[in-house]
Short mmCIF file of C-alpha atoms and ligand atoms in Angstrom, two decimals:
data_model
loop_
_atom_site.label_atom_id
_atom_site.label_comp_id
_atom_site.label_asym_id
_atom_site.label_seq_id
_atom_site.Cartn_x
_atom_site.Cartn_y
_atom_site.Cartn_z
CA UNK J 1 18.44 -1.55 12.86
CA UNK J 2 18.62 2.04 14.51
CA UNK J 3 15.01 3.48 14.81
CA UNK J 4 13.77 6.98 15.15
CA UNK J 5 12.16 6.33 18.92
CA UNK J 6 15.78 5.69 20.47
CA UNK J 7 17.65 8.20 18.26
CA UNK J 8 18.77 11.75 19.46
CA UNK J 9 18.17 14.28 16.42
CA UNK J 10 19.59 16.97 18.61
CA UNK J 11 21.54 19.33 16.43
CA UNK J 12 21.00 16.98 13.45
CA UNK J 13 19.80 17.58 9.87
CA UNK J 14 17.66 14.60 9.13
CA UNK J 15 17.04 13.81 5.00
CA UNK J 16 13.98 12.38 5.61
CA UNK J 17 12.68 9.70 2.59
CA UNK J 18 8.59 10.53 3.36
CA UNK J 19 5.95 9.09 0.62
CA UNK J 20 4.00 12.16 -0.37
CA UNK J 21 2.90 10.53 -3.41
CA UNK J 22 -0.71 11.88 -2.55
CA UNK J 23 -3.77 12.33 -5.04
CA UNK J 24 -4.48 16.25 -5.74
CA UNK J 25 -7.39 17.64 -7.76
CA UNK J 26 -7.48 19.83 -10.54
CA UNK J 27 -6.94 23.21 -8.35
CA UNK J 28 -4.06 20.92 -6.54
CA UNK J 29 -5.91 20.49 -3.70
CA UNK J 30 -4.98 16.97 -1.40
CA UNK J 31 -8.32 14.80 -1.88
CA UNK J 32 -6.45 12.35 0.64
CA UNK J 33 -4.08 12.94 3.11
CA UNK J 34 -3.13 9.92 4.68
CA UNK J 35 0.20 9.43 3.79
CA UNK J 36 1.02 12.84 5.05
CA UNK J 37 -0.50 12.20 8.47
CA UNK J 38 1.40 8.69 8.77
CA UNK J 39 4.67 10.41 8.72
CA UNK J 40 3.74 13.41 11.83
CA UNK J 41 5.05 10.80 14.05
CA UNK J 42 8.68 10.91 12.81
CA UNK J 43 9.00 14.78 12.11
CA UNK J 44 7.59 15.74 15.32
CA UNK J 45 10.14 13.33 17.19
CA UNK J 46 12.83 15.26 15.43
CA UNK J 47 11.79 18.38 15.82
CA UNK J 48 10.74 18.19 19.48
CA UNK J 49 14.88 16.53 19.73
CA UNK J 50 15.75 19.59 18.39
CA UNK J 51 16.93 18.52 14.90
CA UNK J 52 16.01 19.81 11.52
CA UNK J 53 13.92 18.11 8.64
CA UNK J 54 14.67 17.96 4.96
CA UNK J 55 11.73 16.23 3.16
CA UNK J 56 12.03 14.11 -0.07
CA UNK J 57 9.49 12.68 -2.07
CA UNK J 58 8.59 11.39 -5.10
CA UNK J 59 4.73 12.90 -6.24
CA UNK J 60 3.24 11.08 -9.48
CA UNK J 61 4.82 9.74 -12.37
CA UNK J 62 6.36 12.62 -14.29
CA UNK J 63 7.96 11.44 -17.84
CA UNK J 64 9.64 14.95 -19.01
CA UNK J 65 11.31 16.68 -15.80
CA UNK J 66 9.38 19.75 -14.24
CA UNK J 67 5.60 19.41 -14.48
CA UNK J 68 3.50 22.05 -12.97
CA UNK J 69 1.03 18.98 -12.08
CA UNK J 70 3.52 16.89 -10.15
CA UNK J 71 5.04 19.76 -8.30
CA UNK J 72 5.58 19.53 -4.34
CA UNK J 73 5.10 23.13 -4.00
CA UNK J 74 1.63 22.30 -3.69
CA UNK J 75 2.42 20.62 -0.73
CA UNK J 76 3.73 23.56 1.32
CA UNK J 77 0.88 25.30 2.78
CA UNK J 78 -0.78 22.14 3.61
CA UNK J 79 2.48 20.71 5.35
CA UNK J 80 2.92 24.15 6.96
CA UNK J 81 -0.82 24.26 8.72
CA UNK J 82 0.25 19.83 9.50
CA UNK J 83 3.24 20.76 11.31
CA UNK J 84 2.87 24.52 12.82
CA UNK J 85 5.87 25.93 11.01
CA UNK J 86 6.48 27.79 7.66
CA UNK J 87 7.97 25.05 5.47
CA UNK J 88 10.65 26.08 3.03
CA UNK J 89 10.75 24.84 -0.57
CA UNK J 90 13.73 24.00 -2.90
CA UNK J 91 12.76 24.21 -6.47
CA UNK J 92 15.11 22.02 -7.70
CA UNK J 93 15.77 19.14 -5.52
CA UNK J 94 19.55 18.92 -5.87
CA UNK J 95 20.33 22.22 -6.90
CA UNK J 96 22.12 25.07 -5.26
CA UNK J 97 18.98 26.59 -3.64
CA UNK J 98 18.48 23.42 -1.71
CA UNK J 99 22.12 23.23 -0.34
CA UNK J 100 21.89 26.74 0.81
CA UNK J 101 18.62 26.67 2.11
CA UNK J 102 19.84 23.18 3.86
CA UNK J 103 22.56 24.82 5.22
CA UNK J 104 20.58 27.95 6.62
CA UNK J 105 18.31 25.43 8.20
CA UNK J 106 17.69 25.87 12.31
CA UNK J 107 16.82 23.45 14.76
CA UNK J 108 12.68 23.00 14.58
CA UNK J 109 12.63 24.40 10.72
CA UNK J 110 11.70 22.06 7.75
CA UNK J 111 12.84 22.38 4.22
CA UNK J 112 10.59 19.99 1.53
CA UNK J 113 12.43 19.06 -1.98
CA UNK J 114 11.02 19.72 -5.31
CA UNK J 115 9.50 16.47 -6.75
CA UNK J 116 12.70 14.06 -6.80
CA UNK J 117 11.37 12.46 -10.19
CA UNK J 118 12.02 15.59 -11.91
CA UNK J 119 15.68 13.86 -12.18
CA UNK J 120 14.87 10.38 -13.95
CA UNK J 121 18.62 9.91 -12.31
CA UNK J 122 16.21 8.74 -9.34
CA UNK J 123 14.48 6.08 -10.50
CA UNK J 124 17.69 4.82 -12.15
CA UNK J 125 19.24 4.69 -8.34
CA UNK J 126 21.78 7.13 -9.78
CA UNK J 127 24.81 7.37 -7.26
CA UNK J 128 25.85 10.68 -8.07
CA UNK J 129 22.32 11.88 -7.78
CA UNK J 130 22.03 9.98 -4.25
CA UNK J 131 25.39 11.38 -3.30
CA UNK J 132 24.21 15.15 -3.90
CA UNK J 133 20.96 14.65 -1.97
CA UNK J 134 23.14 13.36 0.70
CA UNK J 135 24.97 16.49 1.18
CA UNK J 136 22.25 18.12 2.51
CA UNK J 137 21.53 16.18 5.76
CA UNK J 138 23.89 14.68 8.49
CA UNK J 139 21.39 11.42 9.16
CA UNK J 140 18.79 9.63 6.47
CA UNK J 141 15.62 8.50 7.34
CA UNK J 142 13.62 6.31 5.63
CA UNK J 143 9.84 6.48 6.48
CA UNK J 144 8.67 5.86 3.25
CA UNK J 145 7.91 1.89 3.25
CA UNK J 146 5.27 2.22 0.20
CA UNK J 147 8.63 3.02 -2.14
CA UNK J 148 10.88 0.19 -0.01
CA UNK J 149 10.46 -2.51 -2.98
CA UNK J 150 12.35 0.07 -5.10
CA UNK J 151 16.53 0.59 -5.73
CA UNK J 152 16.04 4.44 -6.20
CA UNK J 153 18.46 7.09 -4.99
CA UNK J 154 16.68 8.16 -2.38
CA UNK J 155 14.99 5.04 -0.89
CA UNK J 156 18.28 3.06 -1.09
CA UNK J 157 21.72 3.98 -2.89
CA UNK J 158 21.60 7.26 -0.74
CA UNK J 159 21.95 5.33 2.70
CA UNK J 160 25.44 4.31 1.73
CA UNK J 161 26.69 7.83 2.09
CA UNK J 162 25.58 7.96 6.00
CA UNK J 163 27.16 6.44 9.28
CA UNK J 164 23.76 7.61 10.59
CA UNK J 165 20.81 5.50 9.03
CA UNK J 166 16.89 5.65 10.93
CA UNK J 167 14.10 3.70 10.13
CA UNK J 168 10.94 6.15 10.86
CA UNK J 169 7.61 5.11 12.49
CA UNK J 170 5.97 4.52 9.44
CA UNK J 171 8.62 1.97 8.24
CA UNK J 172 8.97 0.42 11.88
CA UNK J 173 5.28 0.04 12.22
CA UNK J 174 4.41 -1.36 8.72
CA UNK J 175 7.81 -3.98 9.48
CA UNK J 176 6.52 -4.90 12.68
CA UNK J 177 3.00 -5.53 11.88
CA UNK J 178 4.42 -7.68 8.84
CA UNK J 179 6.37 -9.98 10.93
CA UNK J 180 3.59 -10.21 12.96
CA UNK J 181 1.66 -11.78 10.62
CA UNK J 182 4.27 -13.77 8.91
CA UNK J 183 6.22 -14.88 11.96
CA UNK J 184 3.81 -14.93 14.80
CA UNK J 185 0.02 -15.68 13.48
CA UNK J 186 -1.97 -16.89 16.37
CA UNK J 187 -4.43 -19.22 14.80
CA UNK J 188 -6.81 -19.74 12.92
CA UNK J 189 -5.17 -17.55 10.31
CA UNK J 190 -7.44 -16.49 7.71
CA UNK J 191 -6.00 -14.35 4.27
CA UNK J 192 -8.64 -13.14 2.24
CA UNK J 193 -7.49 -12.36 -1.29
CA UNK J 194 -9.12 -10.06 -3.96
CA UNK J 195 -8.47 -7.89 -6.65
CA UNK J 196 -8.75 -7.77 -10.50
CA UNK J 197 -5.92 -10.52 -11.16
CA UNK J 198 -4.59 -13.67 -10.24
CA UNK J 199 -1.38 -13.22 -12.20
CA UNK J 200 -0.64 -10.01 -9.86
CA UNK J 201 -1.43 -12.00 -6.82
CA UNK J 202 0.05 -15.26 -7.25
CA UNK J 203 3.44 -15.43 -5.63
CA UNK J 204 1.89 -13.85 -2.39
CA UNK J 205 -0.95 -16.79 -2.31
CA UNK J 206 1.64 -19.09 -3.06
CA UNK J 207 3.85 -17.97 -0.02
CA UNK J 208 0.86 -17.83 1.98
CA UNK J 209 -0.32 -21.65 1.49
CA UNK J 210 2.37 -22.19 3.89
CA UNK J 211 1.42 -20.34 6.60
CA UNK J 212 -2.67 -20.32 6.74
CA UNK J 213 -5.23 -22.17 7.82
CA UNK J 214 -8.04 -20.48 5.65
CA UNK J 215 -7.64 -18.78 2.05
CA UNK J 216 -10.78 -16.89 0.79
CA UNK J 217 -10.51 -15.94 -2.88
CA UNK J 218 -12.82 -13.22 -3.89
CA UNK J 219 -12.77 -10.12 -6.69
CA UNK J 220 -12.22 -10.59 -10.28
CA UNK J 221 -9.41 -13.38 -9.76
CA UNK J 222 -12.28 -15.79 -8.99
CA UNK J 223 -13.25 -16.07 -12.64
CA UNK J 224 -9.91 -17.66 -13.74
CA UNK J 225 -10.76 -20.51 -10.85
CA UNK J 226 -14.15 -20.70 -12.24
CA UNK J 227 -12.76 -21.04 -15.82
CA UNK J 228 -10.30 -23.89 -14.73
CA UNK J 229 -13.12 -25.95 -13.02
CA UNK J 230 -15.02 -25.53 -16.55
CA UNK J 231 -18.07 -23.50 -14.66
CA UNK J 232 -19.68 -20.59 -17.11
CA UNK J 233 -18.00 -16.89 -16.42
CA UNK J 234 -19.64 -14.95 -19.52
CA UNK J 235 -18.00 -11.69 -19.83
CA UNK J 236 -16.04 -11.61 -16.47
CA UNK J 237 -12.79 -10.31 -16.07
CA UNK J 238 -10.09 -13.43 -16.61
CA UNK J 239 -7.01 -14.67 -17.70
CA UNK J 240 -7.14 -17.99 -19.74
CA UNK J 241 -4.06 -17.99 -20.17
CA UNK J 242 -3.18 -18.50 -15.96
CA UNK J 243 -5.75 -21.23 -16.07
CA UNK J 244 -3.21 -23.70 -15.45
CA UNK J 245 -1.76 -21.98 -12.24
CA UNK J 246 -5.01 -21.71 -11.28
CA UNK J 247 -5.24 -25.31 -11.14
CA UNK J 248 -2.16 -25.75 -9.71
CA UNK J 249 -2.79 -23.49 -6.68
CA UNK J 250 -5.83 -25.26 -6.25
CA UNK J 251 -4.11 -28.84 -5.87
CA UNK J 252 -1.41 -27.07 -3.76
CA UNK J 253 -4.01 -25.50 -0.95
CA UNK J 254 -5.43 -28.99 -0.74
CA UNK J 255 -1.84 -30.73 -0.50
CA UNK J 256 -1.06 -28.32 2.04
CA UNK J 257 -3.94 -28.62 4.12
CA UNK J 258 -5.33 -24.98 3.28
CA UNK J 259 -9.01 -24.64 3.50
CA UNK J 260 -9.74 -22.90 0.57
CA UNK J 261 -13.14 -20.67 -0.20
CA UNK J 262 -14.17 -19.54 -3.16
CA UNK J 263 -17.49 -17.46 -4.10
CA UNK J 264 -20.47 -19.89 -4.13
CA UNK J 265 -22.60 -16.93 -5.93
CA UNK J 266 -22.12 -13.49 -7.49
CA UNK J 267 -23.85 -10.47 -8.61
CA UNK J 268 -23.60 -9.80 -12.10
CA UNK J 269 -24.37 -7.26 -14.23
CA UNK J 270 -25.13 -6.42 -18.34
CA UNK J 271 -22.52 -3.86 -18.32
CA UNK J 272 -19.54 -2.40 -16.42
CA UNK J 273 -21.49 0.46 -14.57
CA UNK J 274 -22.89 1.46 -11.50
CA UNK J 275 -26.29 1.40 -12.86
CA UNK J 276 -26.44 -1.65 -15.09
CA UNK J 277 -28.76 -4.33 -14.75
CA UNK J 278 -27.74 -6.80 -12.05
CA UNK J 279 -28.89 -10.08 -11.36
CA UNK J 280 -27.55 -13.16 -8.44
CA UNK J 281 -26.68 -16.20 -9.81
CA UNK J 282 -24.30 -19.61 -8.82
CA UNK J 283 -21.04 -19.61 -9.12
CA UNK J 284 -20.10 -21.14 -12.67
CA UNK J 285 -23.61 -20.04 -14.38
CA UNK J 286 -22.93 -16.16 -15.13
CA UNK J 287 -25.21 -15.92 -18.88
CA UNK J 288 -23.37 -14.96 -21.74
CA UNK J 289 -23.09 -11.42 -21.80
CA UNK J 290 -23.14 -11.16 -18.41
CA UNK J 291 -20.04 -9.81 -15.92
CA UNK J 292 -19.64 -10.87 -12.26
CA UNK J 293 -19.28 -7.61 -10.53
CA UNK J 294 -19.57 -8.92 -6.86
CA UNK J 295 -19.78 -11.82 -4.50
CA UNK J 296 -23.56 -12.84 -3.92
CA UNK J 297 -24.98 -12.76 -0.18
CA UNK J 298 -24.43 -16.61 0.07
CA UNK J 299 -20.30 -16.27 -0.44
CA UNK J 300 -20.57 -13.35 2.11
CA UNK J 301 -22.46 -15.68 4.56
CA UNK J 302 -19.62 -17.95 3.93
CA UNK J 303 -16.85 -15.73 4.20
CA UNK J 304 -18.00 -14.00 7.04
CA UNK J 305 -18.21 -17.33 9.24
CA UNK J 306 -14.78 -18.35 8.45
CA UNK J 307 -13.89 -14.74 9.35
CA UNK J 308 -15.46 -14.32 12.44
CA UNK J 309 -13.50 -17.30 14.19
CA UNK J 310 -10.17 -16.19 12.67
CA UNK J 311 -7.82 -15.34 15.04
CA UNK J 312 -5.25 -13.54 12.34
CA UNK J 313 -6.58 -11.70 9.35
CA UNK J 314 -4.61 -10.59 6.26
CA UNK J 315 -7.04 -9.17 3.82
CA UNK J 316 -5.46 -7.74 0.23
CA UNK J 317 -7.99 -6.76 -2.58
CA UNK J 318 -11.72 -6.13 -2.66
CA UNK J 319 -14.28 -8.62 -3.59
CA UNK J 320 -15.98 -6.86 -5.92
CA UNK J 321 -15.98 -3.59 -8.04
CA UNK J 322 -16.03 -1.83 -5.10
CA UNK J 323 -15.84 1.58 -6.43
CA UNK J 324 -19.24 1.28 -7.83
CA UNK J 325 -21.83 1.75 -4.87
CA UNK J 326 -24.00 -1.22 -6.13
CA UNK J 327 -21.34 -3.45 -6.79
CA UNK J 328 -19.38 -2.60 -3.35
CA UNK J 329 -21.77 -4.79 -0.54
CA UNK J 330 -19.22 -7.93 -0.97
CA UNK J 331 -16.53 -6.30 0.10
CA UNK J 332 -18.41 -3.65 2.37
CA UNK J 333 -19.59 -7.02 4.10
CA UNK J 334 -16.30 -8.67 4.21
CA UNK J 335 -14.90 -5.00 5.66
CA UNK J 336 -18.09 -5.39 8.59
CA UNK J 337 -16.72 -9.20 9.43
CA UNK J 338 -13.35 -8.18 9.71
CA UNK J 339 -14.04 -5.30 12.48
CA UNK J 340 -16.36 -7.30 14.31
CA UNK J 341 -13.34 -10.08 14.43
CA UNK J 342 -11.05 -7.21 15.76
CA UNK J 343 -13.39 -5.69 18.07
CA UNK J 344 -15.19 -8.84 19.55
CA UNK J 345 -12.99 -11.79 19.33
CA UNK J 346 -9.65 -9.56 19.89
CA UNK J 347 -8.53 -10.68 16.03
CA UNK J 348 -5.16 -9.31 14.77
CA UNK J 349 -6.22 -8.13 11.20
CA UNK J 350 -3.72 -6.23 8.88
CA UNK J 351 -5.44 -4.93 5.63
CA UNK J 352 -2.59 -5.03 3.20
CA UNK J 353 -2.56 -1.80 1.01
CA UNK J 354 -3.97 -0.32 -2.12
CA UNK J 355 -7.64 -0.59 -3.15
CA UNK J 356 -8.38 -2.80 0.22
CA UNK J 357 -7.14 0.34 2.44
CA UNK J 358 -9.24 2.48 0.64
CA UNK J 359 -11.93 0.36 0.91
CA UNK J 360 -11.74 -0.26 4.68
CA UNK J 361 -11.30 3.79 5.01
CA UNK J 362 -14.03 4.59 2.50
CA UNK J 363 -16.38 2.64 4.87
CA UNK J 364 -15.04 4.57 7.72
CA UNK J 365 -13.60 1.19 9.37
CA UNK J 366 -9.93 2.64 9.20
CA UNK J 367 -9.30 3.05 12.83
CA UNK J 368 -11.30 -0.36 14.01
CA UNK J 369 -8.72 -2.64 12.34
CA UNK J 370 -5.68 -3.48 14.17
CA UNK J 371 -3.71 -2.06 11.20
CA UNK J 372 -3.83 -0.37 7.59
CA UNK J 373 -0.86 -0.47 5.44
CA UNK J 374 0.30 2.31 3.29
CA UNK J 375 2.30 0.29 1.45
CA UNK J 376 0.62 -1.69 -1.46
CA UNK J 377 3.21 -2.86 -3.79
CA UNK J 378 6.09 -3.18 -0.86
CA UNK J 379 3.70 -4.70 1.81
CA UNK J 380 3.18 -7.49 -1.25
CA UNK J 381 6.59 -8.05 -1.90
CA UNK J 382 7.90 -8.23 1.84
CA UNK J 383 5.09 -11.00 2.17
CA UNK J 384 6.57 -12.69 -0.86
CA UNK J 385 9.82 -13.27 0.77
CA UNK J 386 11.60 -10.75 -1.01
CA UNK J 387 14.48 -8.34 0.41
CA UNK J 388 13.33 -4.70 0.07
CA UNK J 389 16.27 -2.57 -1.31
CA UNK J 390 14.91 -0.03 1.28
CA UNK J 391 15.11 -1.75 4.22
CA UNK J 392 17.97 -3.58 3.40
CA UNK J 393 19.79 -0.09 3.17
CA UNK J 394 18.96 0.62 6.69
CA UNK J 395 20.63 -2.45 7.75
P1 AMP L 401 -5.79 -5.20 -7.45
O1 AMP L 401 -5.62 -4.08 -7.45
O2 AMP L 401 -5.30 -5.98 -7.92
O3 AMP L 401 -5.91 -5.21 -5.80
O4 AMP L 401 -7.23 -4.71 -7.84
C1 AMP L 401 -8.47 -3.60 -7.39
C2 AMP L 401 -9.33 -3.79 -8.46
O5 AMP L 401 -9.60 -4.86 -9.04
C3 AMP L 401 -9.95 -2.41 -8.02
O6 AMP L 401 -10.00 -1.29 -8.80
C4 AMP L 401 -11.42 -3.17 -8.61
O7 AMP L 401 -12.51 -2.64 -9.28
C5 AMP L 401 -11.07 -4.78 -9.18
N1 AMP L 401 -12.01 -5.57 -9.39
C6 AMP L 401 -12.58 -6.70 -8.29
N2 AMP L 401 -13.41 -7.48 -8.19
C7 AMP L 401 -13.60 -6.82 -9.84
C8 AMP L 401 -14.70 -7.97 -10.83
N3 AMP L 401 -15.39 -8.80 -10.41
N4 AMP L 401 -14.43 -7.54 -12.08
C9 AMP L 401 -13.70 -6.37 -12.44
N5 AMP L 401 -12.79 -5.84 -11.64
C10 AMP L 401 -12.75 -6.27 -10.26
#
């Protein structure tokens, strides 16, 4: 795979797929620019080489074509500030103005295309649409790991129209770090899986059972396991139709010699809100009308000990409803333990996308773990052993 670091972009127009799917508030201001900042090294490298950059991305999930709310024009000013050049904007990603602006682009300049998903052809992976995008650049750079699991026009299909295909720094870092975990993990290797549902994580958990020494399970998915073991879970989130699956996972872990750790106590609430009444109970003893929203202090102690003894840590999914500060204590305590293991014991820690990444960033720990992945679903699919179309297109 050709990497951005050893490709010379001098005189080239680089068509760069980025993931600028950033959250915007009611005034169309960016509330978290992590994804934009992540692309700075790739874009600066191209400009420094004497190339020009044509940025393409999606934003949100527009249903019926152009929508003000999902327009990438809201990013023109913030991007101009970040990159120190006035970013040009094409109001139609494959229109005449895009072609004209791309043709006139000089070395050192940046052109941003309007939201790719204003055309339904993008998500359909339409070949003609991809061909029209390809007209705009001389070389295709894919730096959008977060959408690499989708065979969309700009993330994969467009690759067939280029002789020169280059992976950006974000893509490279994501793949390198995921490979490090999957292929070269120093032991003991501990995976911490949380989040709401077992059904979302089952494939990755099964894959990990072949690789890890310890598997910690927390968050909402625990209650399906508790149910499988005949415990009382009150009105906690659970998937009764996945009870058999939970049982078979427990058996598989045992057969493979993986040490499985589940919460031994739970903080439960009488309502799903931050100010609900709280009580801590032993696992399997949640009273009727109450729901488990966090792991309890004994579980924190147990999990912290396992994390402290680990040399490789993969974490995906919060330990509870961390969006409510009163139920974020378990998640924050685990974040704390992962940071300690990284800083004090030299463990390699990868935080896997989505909610666990925001939990770690919210706690101010983003720079104190080894790597925070920006690719939620893509990282999970990669770890499940699937071929990512956006990566395959680069090869
Ligand atoms: P996921 O996207 O599967 O990683 O799940 C993340 C979501 O799971 C977060 O929004 C959490 O609020 C939610 N979650 C974690 N623990 C619980 C729980 N005990 N009950 C309900 N939701 C939970």
